[in-house]
Amino acid sequence: MSGAIRTQVGIVGAGPAGLMLAHLLHLEGIATVVIEARSREHVETRVRAGVLEQGTAELLVETGVGERMQRQGMVHRGIELRFNGQGHRIDFHDLTGRSITVYGQPEVVKDLIQARLSYGGEIIFEVENVAARDFDSAQPRIVFQAGGEPCEIACDFIAGCDGFHGICRPSIPEGALTIYERLYPFAWLGILAEAPPASEELIYANHERGFALMSMRTPAISRLYLQCQPDEDLANWPDRRIWDEMQMRFQTSGSFCLTEGPILQKGVTGMRSFVAEPMQCGRLFLAGDAAHIVPPTGAKGMNLAIADVRVLARAFRAFYGAGSEDELHRYSATCLRRVWRAQHFSWWMTSMLHRAEGGDGFDYRRQIAELENVTTSRAAATNLAENYTGLPFD
Ligand code: RFL
Ligand code: PHB
């Protein structure tokens, strides 16, 4: 592929943000071209998030891409918080009437790619040397190479949906963005295992040896995480050691035992909180991880990415439909309100559940007090449930 392409919105990145934006704009009759640095196979198999807020799941259904999720996704009406060897259920449904759906991010990506290709929408995979140009003018351009050939997309707007390590945010001139950031002194060692989940709902465990999370992908596949060092060497974690450590961290005073099985995938994920403000520069709009990162403890990253593009698609509709730029001007402020609520929730869940190194035990005792509060006060549990299942869209 080579040459010049003309479209209305040029989208960089085929993750949940870029693909959902392309889909929402297609439904509004707005033309888009999506470019993606990796292969289709890579983006469809990358192991990532697993929890959809109720509003995210509803959006997939309302826009015609939720059929497989409705069949295969697992609706959960609560989670368990485990500490001091005891489990405590937070009953989302009783507290808020809401639920979450456990459905892997690669499945969401597959469904969105399938939908886009079925209506002839364009996604150019494996592009290289991408640059966003002239977004301070009315004629922005995206230049790149595809199959080694130079290409250019001329568009009205660029959507930077290219994740945390993408090129869109760094192409914004120095000084135009303010960055807010926190790094955490721990990471997650995550595994995907061919083992039926030992519990029907997710378990978040605070243990003196460190945090652990039991999640799942299907009734036959577990997804588990353990708190580890940010520079943890996976070579030191043979499968036996991982299972032994998991079993210890999930242990209860009863007879709980994780189901073990072959480990299909292992990886270490660093933890950070990050926000770039504003999420816009001229005609370049940032969405999803390109603009913000949350630690995964609140299960908010993919949901925020989808929430951003919902706002952005509505703003483009107002621009192309009624000629109004007001919503585009308000895009960043509208998204950032939700982003900072999710930042707070993700930071709070992280600080309540992870073990801090050193110290005199103050932090551990403070965490247990907080967990006791969240699991005994209906008001505190409702706050967790409202945030976890997803705040209302404005
Ligand atoms: P993505 O998914 O990173 O997609 C960006 C895409 O842009 C491409 N790209 C480029 N394309 C063209 N040109 C360039 N120069 C490019 N540079 C990059 C990339 O290849 C990629 O395909 O960002 P997006 O769309 O904003 O989506 C964000 C989510 O992926 C992320 O927030 C979540 O995965 C975070 N997350 C979770 N979020 C949840 O909502 N619920 C969860 O339960 C949850 N658990 C998690 C998580 C993330 C994790 N890891 C591995 C970081 C658990 C983990 C372990
Ligand atoms: C996952 O299933 O991958 C998952 C679930 C909950 C989280 C993070 C990740 O908080």
Coordinates of C-alpha atoms and ligand atoms in Angstrom, one line a residue:
M1 CA 0.0 0.0 0.0
S2 CA 1.3 3.5 -0.8
G3 CA 0.2 6.9 -1.6
A4 CA -2.2 9.5 -0.3
I5 CA -5.4 8.8 1.6
R6 CA -8.1 11.3 2.5
T7 CA -10.4 10.8 5.4
Q8 CA -12.3 12.7 8.1
V9 CA -10.6 11.3 11.2
G10 CA -7.3 9.6 11.1
I11 CA -6.9 7.1 14.0
V12 CA -3.5 6.0 15.2
G13 CA -3.7 2.7 17.1
A14 CA -6.0 -0.4 16.9
G15 CA -6.4 -1.1 20.6
P16 CA -9.8 -0.8 22.4
A17 CA -9.7 3.1 22.1
G18 CA -8.9 3.3 18.4
L19 CA -11.2 0.5 17.3
M20 CA -14.1 1.6 19.4
L21 CA -13.8 5.2 18.1
A22 CA -13.7 3.9 14.5
H23 CA -16.8 1.9 15.2
L24 CA -18.8 4.7 16.8
L25 CA -17.8 7.1 14.0
H26 CA -18.8 4.5 11.4
L27 CA -22.3 4.4 13.0
E28 CA -22.4 8.2 12.7
G29 CA -21.4 8.1 9.0
I30 CA -18.0 9.7 9.7
A31 CA -15.1 8.3 7.6
T32 CA -12.0 7.0 9.4
V33 CA -8.8 5.2 8.6
V34 CA -7.1 3.3 11.4
I35 CA -3.3 2.5 11.3
E36 CA -1.7 0.1 13.7
A37 CA 2.0 -0.6 14.3
R38 CA 1.6 -4.3 15.1
S39 CA 0.0 -7.2 13.2
R40 CA -3.6 -8.2 13.5
E41 CA -2.6 -11.5 15.2
H42 CA -0.5 -9.6 17.7
V43 CA -3.3 -7.2 18.8
E44 CA -5.9 -10.0 18.9
T45 CA -3.8 -12.2 21.2
R46 CA -2.1 -9.7 23.6
V47 CA -3.1 -10.7 27.1
R48 CA -4.4 -7.7 28.9
A49 CA -7.5 -6.5 30.8
G50 CA -10.4 -8.7 31.7
V51 CA -13.1 -6.6 33.4
L52 CA -15.8 -4.6 31.6
E53 CA -17.8 -2.1 33.6
Q54 CA -21.5 -2.4 33.2
G55 CA -21.6 0.7 31.0
T56 CA -18.8 -0.6 28.8
A57 CA -20.6 -3.9 28.3
E58 CA -23.9 -2.1 27.5
L59 CA -22.1 0.1 24.9
L60 CA -20.8 -3.0 23.1
V61 CA -24.3 -4.4 23.0
E62 CA -26.0 -1.1 22.0
T63 CA -23.6 -0.6 19.1
G64 CA -24.0 -4.1 17.8
V65 CA -20.6 -5.6 18.8
G66 CA -21.7 -7.3 22.0
E67 CA -23.2 -10.5 20.7
R68 CA -20.2 -12.8 21.5
M69 CA -19.6 -11.1 24.8
Q70 CA -23.2 -11.8 25.8
R71 CA -22.7 -15.4 24.9
Q72 CA -19.2 -16.0 26.3
G73 CA -18.6 -13.2 28.8
M74 CA -19.2 -14.0 32.5
V75 CA -21.5 -11.6 34.4
H76 CA -20.3 -11.1 38.0
R77 CA -22.4 -9.5 40.7
G78 CA -19.6 -9.1 43.2
I79 CA -16.0 -9.7 44.1
E80 CA -14.3 -11.1 47.2
L81 CA -11.8 -9.2 49.3
R82 CA -9.6 -11.7 51.3
F83 CA -7.5 -10.7 54.3
N84 CA -6.5 -12.3 57.6
G85 CA -7.3 -15.7 56.1
Q86 CA -11.0 -14.8 55.5
G87 CA -13.0 -13.9 52.5
H88 CA -15.5 -11.1 52.5
R89 CA -17.9 -10.6 49.5
I90 CA -18.7 -7.2 48.2
D91 CA -22.2 -7.7 46.6
F92 CA -22.3 -5.2 43.8
H93 CA -25.8 -6.1 42.8
D94 CA -27.3 -5.8 46.2
L95 CA -25.4 -2.5 46.8
T96 CA -25.9 -0.8 43.5
G97 CA -28.0 -3.0 41.3
R98 CA -25.1 -3.2 38.9
S99 CA -22.6 -5.9 37.7
I100 CA -19.4 -6.3 35.7
T101 CA -18.6 -8.7 32.8
V102 CA -15.4 -10.7 32.7
Y103 CA -14.4 -10.8 29.0
G104 CA -10.8 -10.6 27.8
Q105 CA -9.6 -7.5 26.1
P106 CA -8.3 -9.5 23.1
E107 CA -11.9 -10.7 22.6
V108 CA -13.2 -7.1 22.6
V109 CA -10.4 -6.3 20.0
K110 CA -11.3 -9.3 17.9
D111 CA -15.0 -8.4 17.9
L112 CA -14.3 -4.8 16.9
I113 CA -11.9 -5.7 14.1
Q114 CA -14.4 -8.3 12.8
A115 CA -17.2 -5.7 12.8
R116 CA -15.0 -3.1 11.1
L117 CA -13.8 -5.4 8.3
S118 CA -17.4 -6.7 7.8
Y119 CA -18.5 -3.2 6.7
G120 CA -15.4 -2.5 4.7
G121 CA -13.7 -0.2 7.2
E122 CA -10.0 0.2 6.7
I123 CA -7.3 -0.9 9.2
I124 CA -3.7 -0.8 8.0
F125 CA -1.6 -3.1 10.1
E126 CA 2.2 -3.2 10.6
V127 CA 2.8 0.5 9.7
E128 CA 6.2 2.0 10.5
N129 CA 7.8 5.4 11.1
V130 CA 4.5 7.0 12.0
A131 CA 4.4 10.8 12.6
A132 CA 1.5 13.2 13.4
R133 CA 1.9 16.5 11.5
D134 CA 0.3 19.9 11.1
F135 CA -2.3 19.3 13.8
D136 CA -2.0 23.0 14.7
S137 CA -3.6 23.7 11.3
A138 CA -7.0 22.8 9.7
Q139 CA -5.2 20.2 7.6
P140 CA -3.5 17.7 9.8
R141 CA -1.6 14.7 8.3
I142 CA -0.4 11.4 9.4
V143 CA 2.7 10.1 7.6
F144 CA 4.0 6.6 7.8
Q145 CA 5.3 3.6 5.9
A146 CA 3.2 0.6 5.0
G147 CA 4.9 -2.4 3.4
G148 CA 8.0 -0.2 3.1
E149 CA 6.2 2.4 1.0
P150 CA 5.6 6.0 2.1
C151 CA 2.0 6.8 2.8
E152 CA 0.1 9.9 4.1
I153 CA -3.4 10.3 5.5
A154 CA -4.8 13.8 5.1
C155 CA -7.6 14.3 7.6
D156 CA -9.7 16.9 9.5
F157 CA -8.6 15.5 12.9
I158 CA -6.1 13.0 14.3
A159 CA -7.1 10.7 17.2
G160 CA -4.1 9.6 19.1
C161 CA -5.2 6.1 20.4
D162 CA -1.7 4.7 20.3
G163 CA -1.3 3.7 23.9
F164 CA 1.3 4.8 26.5
H165 CA 4.3 4.2 24.3
G166 CA 2.8 5.7 21.2
I167 CA 4.1 8.6 19.1
C168 CA 1.1 11.0 19.4
R169 CA 1.6 12.3 22.9
P170 CA 5.4 12.9 22.4
S171 CA 4.6 14.8 19.1
I172 CA 2.9 17.5 21.2
P173 CA 5.2 20.5 21.6
E174 CA 7.1 20.7 24.9
G175 CA 5.3 22.9 27.4
A176 CA 1.8 22.3 25.9
L177 CA 1.1 19.3 28.3
T178 CA 1.4 19.0 32.0
I179 CA 2.2 15.5 33.3
Y180 CA 1.1 14.1 36.6
E181 CA 2.8 10.8 37.5
R182 CA 3.3 8.3 40.4
L183 CA 5.4 5.1 40.1
Y184 CA 4.8 2.3 42.6
P185 CA 7.6 0.3 44.2
F186 CA 6.0 -3.0 43.1
A187 CA 4.7 -4.8 40.0
W188 CA 2.4 -7.7 39.1
L189 CA 3.6 -11.1 37.9
G190 CA 0.6 -12.3 35.8
I191 CA -0.1 -15.8 34.5
L192 CA -2.7 -17.4 32.3
A193 CA -3.3 -21.0 33.3
E194 CA -5.2 -23.9 31.9
A195 CA -7.0 -24.4 35.2
P196 CA -10.7 -23.9 36.1
P197 CA -11.0 -20.8 38.4
A198 CA -11.2 -21.9 42.0
S199 CA -14.0 -19.4 42.7
E200 CA -16.9 -18.0 40.6
E201 CA -15.9 -14.4 41.3
L202 CA -12.6 -12.5 41.4
I203 CA -10.6 -12.6 44.6
Y204 CA -8.4 -9.6 45.7
A205 CA -6.1 -10.8 48.5
N206 CA -4.1 -8.7 50.9
H207 CA -1.5 -11.0 52.4
E208 CA 1.6 -10.3 54.5
R209 CA 3.6 -11.8 51.6
G210 CA 2.0 -9.4 49.2
F211 CA -1.1 -8.8 47.1
A212 CA -2.6 -11.5 44.9
L213 CA -5.6 -11.5 42.5
M214 CA -7.5 -14.4 41.1
S215 CA -9.4 -13.7 37.9
M216 CA -10.4 -15.8 34.9
R217 CA -11.0 -15.8 31.1
T218 CA -13.3 -18.8 30.7
P219 CA -14.7 -21.5 33.0
A220 CA -11.5 -23.5 32.0
I221 CA -8.8 -20.7 32.1
S222 CA -7.6 -18.8 35.2
R223 CA -5.8 -15.5 35.1
L224 CA -3.8 -14.9 38.3
Y225 CA -1.5 -12.1 39.5
L226 CA 1.0 -11.8 42.4
Q227 CA 2.7 -8.7 43.7
C228 CA 6.4 -8.8 42.9
Q229 CA 9.4 -6.5 42.4
P230 CA 9.3 -4.1 39.4
D231 CA 12.6 -5.7 38.2
E232 CA 11.5 -9.2 38.9
D233 CA 13.3 -11.8 36.8
L234 CA 10.8 -14.4 35.5
A235 CA 13.7 -16.9 35.3
N236 CA 13.5 -17.1 39.1
W237 CA 9.8 -18.1 38.9
P238 CA 9.4 -21.7 37.7
D239 CA 5.8 -22.8 37.6
R240 CA 6.1 -24.7 40.9
R241 CA 7.2 -21.6 42.8
I242 CA 4.4 -19.5 41.3
W243 CA 1.7 -22.0 42.4
D244 CA 3.2 -22.4 45.9
E245 CA 3.3 -18.6 46.3
M246 CA -0.2 -18.2 45.0
Q247 CA -1.5 -21.0 47.3
M248 CA 0.0 -19.2 50.3
R249 CA -1.4 -15.8 49.5
F250 CA -5.0 -17.1 48.9
Q251 CA -4.9 -19.4 51.9
T252 CA -7.9 -19.2 54.2
S253 CA -8.6 -20.6 57.7
G254 CA -11.0 -23.0 55.8
S255 CA -10.1 -25.4 53.0
F256 CA -9.6 -23.1 50.0
C257 CA -7.2 -24.4 47.3
L258 CA -6.4 -22.9 43.9
T259 CA -6.9 -25.3 41.0
E260 CA -3.5 -25.7 39.3
G261 CA -2.8 -26.5 35.7
P262 CA -0.3 -25.8 32.9
I263 CA 0.8 -22.2 32.7
L264 CA 0.2 -20.8 29.2
Q265 CA 1.7 -17.4 29.6
K266 CA 3.7 -15.4 32.2
G267 CA 4.6 -11.7 32.3
V268 CA 5.6 -8.8 34.6
T269 CA 3.6 -5.6 34.5
G270 CA 4.9 -2.4 36.1
M271 CA 2.4 -0.1 37.9
R272 CA 2.0 3.6 37.4
S273 CA -0.5 6.4 37.6
F274 CA -0.1 8.9 34.8
V275 CA -2.2 11.8 33.4
A276 CA -1.3 14.2 30.6
E277 CA -3.3 17.4 30.6
P278 CA -5.0 18.6 28.4
M279 CA -5.9 15.5 26.3
Q280 CA -5.8 17.7 23.2
C281 CA -3.5 19.9 21.2
G282 CA -5.0 21.7 18.2
R283 CA -6.6 19.0 16.0
L284 CA -4.9 16.1 17.8
F285 CA -7.0 14.4 20.4
L286 CA -5.5 11.8 22.8
A287 CA -7.6 8.9 24.1
G288 CA -7.1 5.9 26.3
D289 CA -3.6 4.9 27.5
A290 CA -2.0 7.6 25.2
A291 CA -3.3 10.1 27.7
H292 CA -3.5 8.3 31.0
I293 CA -2.5 5.1 32.8
V294 CA -3.9 3.6 36.0
P295 CA -2.5 0.8 38.1
P296 CA -4.6 -2.3 37.2
T297 CA -5.9 -2.9 40.7
G298 CA -9.2 -1.1 39.9
A299 CA -9.6 -2.7 36.5
K300 CA -10.2 0.7 35.0
G301 CA -7.7 1.1 32.0
M302 CA -9.7 -0.3 29.1
N303 CA -13.0 1.1 30.5
L304 CA -11.5 4.6 30.6
A305 CA -10.2 4.2 27.0
I306 CA -13.8 3.3 25.9
A307 CA -15.3 6.2 28.0
D308 CA -12.9 8.7 26.3
V309 CA -13.8 7.7 22.8
R310 CA -17.5 7.8 23.6
V311 CA -17.1 11.5 24.5
L312 CA -14.9 12.0 21.4
A313 CA -17.3 10.4 19.0
R314 CA -20.1 12.5 20.4
A315 CA -18.0 15.6 19.9
F316 CA -17.2 14.7 16.3
R317 CA -20.9 14.0 15.7
A318 CA -21.7 17.6 16.9
F319 CA -19.0 19.0 14.7
Y320 CA -19.9 17.2 11.5
G321 CA -23.7 17.2 12.1
A322 CA -24.4 20.7 13.5
G323 CA -21.1 22.4 12.8
S324 CA -20.5 22.9 16.5
E325 CA -17.0 22.8 18.0
D326 CA -18.2 23.3 21.6
E327 CA -18.0 19.6 22.5
L328 CA -14.6 19.2 20.9
H329 CA -13.4 22.2 23.0
R330 CA -14.8 20.5 26.1
Y331 CA -13.5 17.0 25.3
S332 CA -10.5 17.2 27.6
A333 CA -12.3 18.7 30.6
T334 CA -15.2 16.2 30.2
C335 CA -12.9 13.2 30.1
L336 CA -10.5 14.3 32.8
R337 CA -13.3 14.4 35.4
R338 CA -13.8 10.7 35.0
V339 CA -10.1 10.0 34.5
W340 CA -9.3 11.6 37.9
R341 CA -12.1 9.7 39.7
A342 CA -10.6 6.5 38.2
Q343 CA -7.1 7.6 39.2
H344 CA -8.2 8.1 42.8
F345 CA -10.1 4.7 42.9
S346 CA -7.2 2.8 41.3
W347 CA -4.6 4.4 43.6
W348 CA -6.9 3.7 46.6
M349 CA -7.4 0.0 45.7
T350 CA -3.7 -0.3 45.1
S351 CA -2.7 1.3 48.4
M352 CA -5.3 -0.8 50.4
L353 CA -4.2 -4.1 48.9
H354 CA -0.4 -4.1 48.3
R355 CA 2.3 -4.7 50.9
A356 CA 4.7 -1.8 51.4
E357 CA 8.3 -2.9 52.0
G358 CA 10.0 -2.1 55.3
G359 CA 8.3 0.1 57.9
D360 CA 7.0 -0.9 61.4
G361 CA 3.8 -2.6 60.4
F362 CA 1.8 0.7 60.5
D363 CA 0.8 0.4 56.9
Y364 CA -0.3 -3.2 57.2
R365 CA -2.5 -2.4 60.2
R366 CA -3.9 0.6 58.5
Q367 CA -4.8 -1.5 55.5
I368 CA -6.5 -4.2 57.6
A369 CA -8.5 -1.4 59.3
E370 CA -9.5 0.0 56.0
L371 CA -10.5 -3.5 54.6
E372 CA -12.6 -4.1 57.8
N373 CA -14.3 -0.8 57.2
V374 CA -15.0 -1.6 53.5
T375 CA -16.4 -5.1 54.4
T376 CA -18.5 -4.1 57.3
S377 CA -19.8 -0.6 56.5
R378 CA -22.5 -0.7 53.8
A379 CA -21.7 2.9 53.0
A380 CA -18.0 2.1 52.4
A381 CA -18.8 -1.1 50.4
T382 CA -21.3 0.9 48.3
N383 CA -18.6 3.4 47.4
L384 CA -16.3 0.6 46.2
A385 CA -19.1 -1.1 44.3
E386 CA -20.2 2.1 42.5
N387 CA -16.6 2.8 41.4
Y388 CA -15.8 -0.8 40.4
T389 CA -18.9 -1.3 38.3
G390 CA -18.5 2.1 36.7
L391 CA -19.6 5.7 37.5
P392 CA -22.4 7.0 35.3
F393 CA -21.5 8.7 32.0
D394 CA -22.3 12.4 32.1
Ligands
RFL1 P1 -3.6 0.0 23.8 O1 -4.4 -1.2 24.0 O2 -2.2 0.0 24.3 O3 -3.6 0.2 22.2 C1 -2.7 1.1 21.5 C2 -2.4 0.6 20.2 O4 -1.6 1.5 19.5 C3 -0.6 0.8 18.8 N1 0.5 1.7 18.5 C4 0.7 2.3 17.3 N2 0.0 2.2 16.2 C5 0.4 2.9 15.1 N3 1.6 3.7 15.2 C6 2.3 3.8 16.3 N4 3.3 4.6 16.3 C7 1.9 3.1 17.4 N5 2.3 3.0 18.7 C8 1.5 2.1 19.3 C9 -0.3 -0.4 19.7 O5 0.4 -1.5 19.1 C10 -1.7 -0.7 20.2 O6 -2.3 -1.7 19.4 O7 -4.3 1.3 24.3 P2 -5.9 1.7 24.4 O8 -6.6 1.4 23.2 O9 -5.9 3.1 25.0 O10 -6.4 0.7 25.5 C11 -6.0 0.7 26.9 C12 -6.0 -0.7 27.5 O11 -5.2 -1.5 26.6 C13 -5.4 -0.7 28.9 O12 -5.8 0.5 29.6 C14 -5.8 -1.9 29.7 O13 -5.3 -3.1 29.1 C15 -5.4 -1.8 31.1 N6 -5.7 -3.0 31.9 C16 -7.0 -3.2 32.4 N7 -8.0 -2.3 32.0 C17 -9.3 -2.6 32.4 O14 -10.2 -1.8 32.1 N8 -9.7 -3.7 33.1 C18 -8.7 -4.6 33.5 O15 -9.1 -5.6 34.1 C19 -7.3 -4.3 33.2 N9 -6.4 -5.2 33.6 C20 -4.8 -3.9 32.2 C21 -5.1 -5.0 33.1 C22 -3.5 -3.9 31.7 C23 -2.5 -4.8 32.0 N10 -1.3 -4.7 31.4 C24 -0.6 -5.8 30.8 C25 -0.7 -3.4 31.2 C26 -4.2 -6.0 33.4 C27 -2.9 -5.8 33.0 C28 -1.9 -6.9 33.4
PHB2 C1 -7.8 -9.5 34.7 O1 -8.7 -10.4 34.6 O2 -6.9 -9.5 33.9 C2 -7.9 -8.4 35.7 C3 -9.0 -8.4 36.6 C4 -9.1 -7.4 37.6 C5 -8.1 -6.5 37.7 C6 -7.0 -6.5 36.8 C7 -6.9 -7.5 35.9 O3 -8.1 -5.5 38.6

